[in-house]
Each structure stands twice: as C-alpha cells, then as structure tokens.
GROMACS .gro file of C-alpha atoms in nm:
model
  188
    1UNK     CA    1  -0.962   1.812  -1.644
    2UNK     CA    2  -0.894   2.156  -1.712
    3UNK     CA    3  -0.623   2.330  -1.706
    4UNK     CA    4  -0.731   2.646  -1.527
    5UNK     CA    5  -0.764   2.641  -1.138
    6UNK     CA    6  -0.735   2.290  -1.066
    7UNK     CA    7  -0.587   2.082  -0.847
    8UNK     CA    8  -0.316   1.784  -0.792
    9UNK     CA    9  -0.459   1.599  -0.490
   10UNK     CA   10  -0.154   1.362  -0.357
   11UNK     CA   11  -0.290   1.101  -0.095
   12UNK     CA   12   0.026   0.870   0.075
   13UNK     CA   13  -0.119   0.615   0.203
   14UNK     CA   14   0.121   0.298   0.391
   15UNK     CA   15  -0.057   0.026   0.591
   16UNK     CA   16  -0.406   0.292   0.597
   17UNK     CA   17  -0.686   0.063   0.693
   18UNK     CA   18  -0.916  -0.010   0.352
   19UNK     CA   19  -1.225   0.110   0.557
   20UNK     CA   20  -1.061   0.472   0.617
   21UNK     CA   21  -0.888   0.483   0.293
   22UNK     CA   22  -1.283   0.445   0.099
   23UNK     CA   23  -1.369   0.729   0.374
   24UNK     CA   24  -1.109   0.933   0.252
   25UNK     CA   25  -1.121   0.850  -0.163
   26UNK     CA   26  -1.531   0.894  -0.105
   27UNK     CA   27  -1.459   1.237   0.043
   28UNK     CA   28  -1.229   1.355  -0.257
   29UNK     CA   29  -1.427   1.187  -0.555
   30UNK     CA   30  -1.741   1.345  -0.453
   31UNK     CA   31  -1.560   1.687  -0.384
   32UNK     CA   32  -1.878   1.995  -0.495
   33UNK     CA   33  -1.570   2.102  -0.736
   34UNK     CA   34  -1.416   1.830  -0.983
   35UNK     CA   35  -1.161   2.049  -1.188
   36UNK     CA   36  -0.868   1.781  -1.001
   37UNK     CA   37  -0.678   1.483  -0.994
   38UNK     CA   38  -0.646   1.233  -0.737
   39UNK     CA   39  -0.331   1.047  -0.687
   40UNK     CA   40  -0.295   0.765  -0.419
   41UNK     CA   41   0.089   0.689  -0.352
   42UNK     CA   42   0.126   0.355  -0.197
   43UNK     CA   43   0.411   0.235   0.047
   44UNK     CA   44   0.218  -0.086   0.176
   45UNK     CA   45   0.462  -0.367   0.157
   46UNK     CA   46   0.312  -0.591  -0.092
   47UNK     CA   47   0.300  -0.924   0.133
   48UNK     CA   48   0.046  -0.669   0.363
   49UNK     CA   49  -0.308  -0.808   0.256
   50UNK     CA   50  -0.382  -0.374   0.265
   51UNK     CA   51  -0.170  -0.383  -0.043
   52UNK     CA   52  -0.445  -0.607  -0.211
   53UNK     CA   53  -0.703  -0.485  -0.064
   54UNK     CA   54  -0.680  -0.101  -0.121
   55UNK     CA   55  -0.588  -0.171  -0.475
   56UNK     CA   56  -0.929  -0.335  -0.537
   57UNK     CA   57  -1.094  -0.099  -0.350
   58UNK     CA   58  -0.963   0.154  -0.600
   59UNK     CA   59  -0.950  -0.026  -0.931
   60UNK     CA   60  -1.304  -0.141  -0.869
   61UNK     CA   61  -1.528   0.186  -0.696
   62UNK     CA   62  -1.236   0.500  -0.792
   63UNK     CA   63  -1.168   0.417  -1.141
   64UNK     CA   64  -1.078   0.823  -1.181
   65UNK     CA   65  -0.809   0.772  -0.922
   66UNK     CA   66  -0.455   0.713  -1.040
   67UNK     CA   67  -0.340   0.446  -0.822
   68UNK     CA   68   0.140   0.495  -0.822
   69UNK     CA   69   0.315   0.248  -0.623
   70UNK     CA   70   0.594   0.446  -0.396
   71UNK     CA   71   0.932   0.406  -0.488
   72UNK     CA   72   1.105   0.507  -0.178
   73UNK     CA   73   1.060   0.478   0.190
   74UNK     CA   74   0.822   0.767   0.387
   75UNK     CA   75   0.552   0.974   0.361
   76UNK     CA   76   0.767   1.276   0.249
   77UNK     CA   77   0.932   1.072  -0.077
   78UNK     CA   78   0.529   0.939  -0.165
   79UNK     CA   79   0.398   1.299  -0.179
   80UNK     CA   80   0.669   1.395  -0.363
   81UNK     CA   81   0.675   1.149  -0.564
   82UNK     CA   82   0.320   1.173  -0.691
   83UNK     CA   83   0.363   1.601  -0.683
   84UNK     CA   84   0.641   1.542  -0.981
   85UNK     CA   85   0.391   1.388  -1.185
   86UNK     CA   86   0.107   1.580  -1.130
   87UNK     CA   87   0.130   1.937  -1.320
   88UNK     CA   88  -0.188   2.108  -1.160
   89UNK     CA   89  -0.135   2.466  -1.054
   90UNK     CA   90  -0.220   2.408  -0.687
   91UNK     CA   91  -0.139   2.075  -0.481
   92UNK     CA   92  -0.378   1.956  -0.234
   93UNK     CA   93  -0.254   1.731   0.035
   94UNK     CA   94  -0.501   1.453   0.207
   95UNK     CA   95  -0.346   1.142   0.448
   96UNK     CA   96  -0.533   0.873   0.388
   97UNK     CA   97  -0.683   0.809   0.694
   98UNK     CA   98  -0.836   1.221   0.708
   99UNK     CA   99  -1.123   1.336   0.486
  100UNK     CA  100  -1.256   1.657   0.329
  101UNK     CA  101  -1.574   1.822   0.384
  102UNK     CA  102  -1.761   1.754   0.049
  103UNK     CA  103  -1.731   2.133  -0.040
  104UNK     CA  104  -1.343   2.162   0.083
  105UNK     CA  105  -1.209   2.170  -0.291
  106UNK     CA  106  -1.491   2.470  -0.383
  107UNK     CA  107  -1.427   2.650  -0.079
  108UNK     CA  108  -1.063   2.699  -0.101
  109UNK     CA  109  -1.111   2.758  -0.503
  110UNK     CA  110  -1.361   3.048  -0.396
  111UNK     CA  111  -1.067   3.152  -0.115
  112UNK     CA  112  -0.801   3.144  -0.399
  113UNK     CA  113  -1.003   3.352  -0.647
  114UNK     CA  114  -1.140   3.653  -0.384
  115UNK     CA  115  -0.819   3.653  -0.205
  116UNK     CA  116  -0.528   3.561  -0.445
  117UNK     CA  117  -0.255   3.279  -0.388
  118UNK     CA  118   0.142   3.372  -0.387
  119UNK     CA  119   0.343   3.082  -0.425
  120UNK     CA  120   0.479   3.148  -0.058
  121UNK     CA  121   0.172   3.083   0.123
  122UNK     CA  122   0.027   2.785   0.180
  123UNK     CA  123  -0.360   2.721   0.245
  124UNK     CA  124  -0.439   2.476   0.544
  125UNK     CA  125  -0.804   2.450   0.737
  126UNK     CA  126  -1.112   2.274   0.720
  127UNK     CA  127  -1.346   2.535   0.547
  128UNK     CA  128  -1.582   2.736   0.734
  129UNK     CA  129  -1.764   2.666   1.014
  130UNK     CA  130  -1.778   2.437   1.255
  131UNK     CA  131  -1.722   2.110   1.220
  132UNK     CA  132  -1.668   1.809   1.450
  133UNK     CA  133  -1.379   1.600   1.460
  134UNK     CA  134  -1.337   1.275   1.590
  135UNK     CA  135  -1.057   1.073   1.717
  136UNK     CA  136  -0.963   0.739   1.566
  137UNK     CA  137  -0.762   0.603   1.887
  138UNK     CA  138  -1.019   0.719   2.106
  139UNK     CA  139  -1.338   0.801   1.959
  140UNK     CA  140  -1.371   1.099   2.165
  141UNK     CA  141  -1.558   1.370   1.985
  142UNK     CA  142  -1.498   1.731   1.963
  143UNK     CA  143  -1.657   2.068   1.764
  144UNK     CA  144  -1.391   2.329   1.662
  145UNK     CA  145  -1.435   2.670   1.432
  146UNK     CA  146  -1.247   2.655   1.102
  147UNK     CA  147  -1.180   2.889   0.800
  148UNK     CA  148  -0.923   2.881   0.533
  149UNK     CA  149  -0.612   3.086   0.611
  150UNK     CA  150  -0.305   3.178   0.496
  151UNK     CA  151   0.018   3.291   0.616
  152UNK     CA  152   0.384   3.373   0.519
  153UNK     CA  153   0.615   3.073   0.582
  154UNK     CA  154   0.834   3.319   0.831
  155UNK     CA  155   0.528   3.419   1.058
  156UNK     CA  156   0.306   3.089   1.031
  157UNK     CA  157   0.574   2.838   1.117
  158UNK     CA  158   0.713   2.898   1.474
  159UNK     CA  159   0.414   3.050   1.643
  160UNK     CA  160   0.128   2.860   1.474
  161UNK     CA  161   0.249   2.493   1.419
  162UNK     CA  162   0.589   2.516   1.604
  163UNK     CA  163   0.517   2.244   1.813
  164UNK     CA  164   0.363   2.023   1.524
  165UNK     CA  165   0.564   2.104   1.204
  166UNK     CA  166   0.892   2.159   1.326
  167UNK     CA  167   1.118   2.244   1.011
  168UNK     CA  168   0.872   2.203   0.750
  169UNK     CA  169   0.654   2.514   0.690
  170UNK     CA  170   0.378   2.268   0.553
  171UNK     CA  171   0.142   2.111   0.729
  172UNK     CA  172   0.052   1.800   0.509
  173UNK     CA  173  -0.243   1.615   0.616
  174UNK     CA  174  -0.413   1.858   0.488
  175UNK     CA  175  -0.299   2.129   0.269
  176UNK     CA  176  -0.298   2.312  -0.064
  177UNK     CA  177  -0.011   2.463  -0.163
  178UNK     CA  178   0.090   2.657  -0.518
  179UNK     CA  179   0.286   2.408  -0.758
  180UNK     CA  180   0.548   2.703  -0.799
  181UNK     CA  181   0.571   2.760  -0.408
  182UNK     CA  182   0.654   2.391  -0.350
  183UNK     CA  183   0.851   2.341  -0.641
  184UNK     CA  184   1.092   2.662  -0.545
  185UNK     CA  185   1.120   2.515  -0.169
  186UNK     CA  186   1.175   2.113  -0.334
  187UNK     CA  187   0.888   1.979  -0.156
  188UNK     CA  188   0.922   1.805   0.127
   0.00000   0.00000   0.00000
C-alpha cells in the first residue's frame, strides 16, 4: 500500500448471498491496479448461517481483505463506518452483490490523473465501453455504453439520479469519491 493515489474500497454487505459476495471480492482483489484496500462491513445477524459463511469465504480465499463487523443498523452507518478507518485519498464504493470490471480501479486512476479530482465531484460509471449487465431477479440481459464522469453535486443530483438518489448526491453501489469531499459533506 502506498500512500499516493490509492484507494479505500468500503463493501457493506448484510444477508449478500456467499456466491455473489466471492463474485464481488474476486472482482476487487484481482482489480489491473492494486495501490487499495478492501474493507467488507458486515451487518449479517450472526445466528444467519451468511454470517459464517462469508467470513470463511474471506478468511480462507481474501486474506488481503479486512473483514469489520458493523456496529450499527444500515447500509449508510457500514460505509461509514469502514470510511473512518480507512485513510486512502479516494473512497471507492462496491455493494456486495455488484462487481467491477477487472480494469475499473486503473481506469478511474487514469480518469483522476488526465482530468483532476475536486473534492466536490464524485466519480460514478462502469469504465468505458460497453458492457452487459444482467439482472439478478430476472436474469434478463442487457448491453449499455459507459464512461467515467463527473459532475458538480448541484447539477448531477436532480436531473441525473433524481429519481434514484433522492437527497444524497452519491450514488453508492458504485462510486469513488475524494476522502476530503466526503469527509466535508459527513458521509452518508
């Protein structure tokens, strides 16, 4: 770990099948760019046998990953949680049933670098490309384009994810956001 541009990634995780949370730590562990950490937070009530599970699953094939047990109730209090810990200048958001690309981390340090990062922007998107997506309900399929962008909290919220994000101006399940952004705003 190095402490030049690197990243925290926080993944909450609460009754997440074991199946899509391997998916998920496979997808960060194996990221093109290492310089990170990977934090699981996790809310599974410990009579769940998920609890078990997903702890073996990580003690035994993620040994990098730091493994916190939440301390409060919801998904907001986990990333937050796991964000005061970390001390990474950017924060990378993951749910633990999603899943990067393998070059996701090295794309958006590439993005950073050419195009700068203020710490009132926040960094959401797939990469570049296309890329197919796949529902777990329904196992429908479908292609979309992505790329990396940015946008002011004031312009991005209501007319891009109005309808999804509501108050918050991040969109966490997947997400990198400056450390001195989300630290000024007091996270989630």
């Amino acid at each position: 770990w190095k402490p030049t541009l690197c990243f925290d990634v926080v993944i909450p995780i609460f009754r997440v099948k074991t199946e899509w949370v391997d998916r998920c730590l496979h997808s960060v562990v194996n990221q093109t760019y290492s310089n990170r950490r990977i934090w699981v937070c996790d809310g599974t009530p410990e009579e769940s046998h998920l609890y078990e599970d997903v702890k073996r699953l990580i003690s035994s094939k993620y040994p990098e990953v730091e493994y916190v047990r939440q301390t409060g109730t919801g998904v907001s209090q986990a990333r937050n949680q796991v964000a005061k810990i970390g001390s990474a200048p950017f924060i990378a958001f993951l749910d633990g049933d999603d899943w990067w690309d393998l070059e996701w981390l090295e794309n958006a340090r590439t993005w950073i670098q050419e195009n700068g990062f203020d710490d009132v922007a926040t960094l959401v998107g797939y990469g570049q490309g296309k890329q197919i997506m796949k529902s777990m309900m329904s196992g429908r399929e479908w292609e979309i384009d992505v790329q990396f962008h940015t946008h002011d909290y004031e312009s991005w919220l209501f007319p891009y994810h109005g309808a999804f994000v509501r108050k918050n101006p991040i969109f966490p399940s997947f997400a990198i956001v400056s450390r001195n952004g989300y630290e000024r705003v007091g996270g989630f």
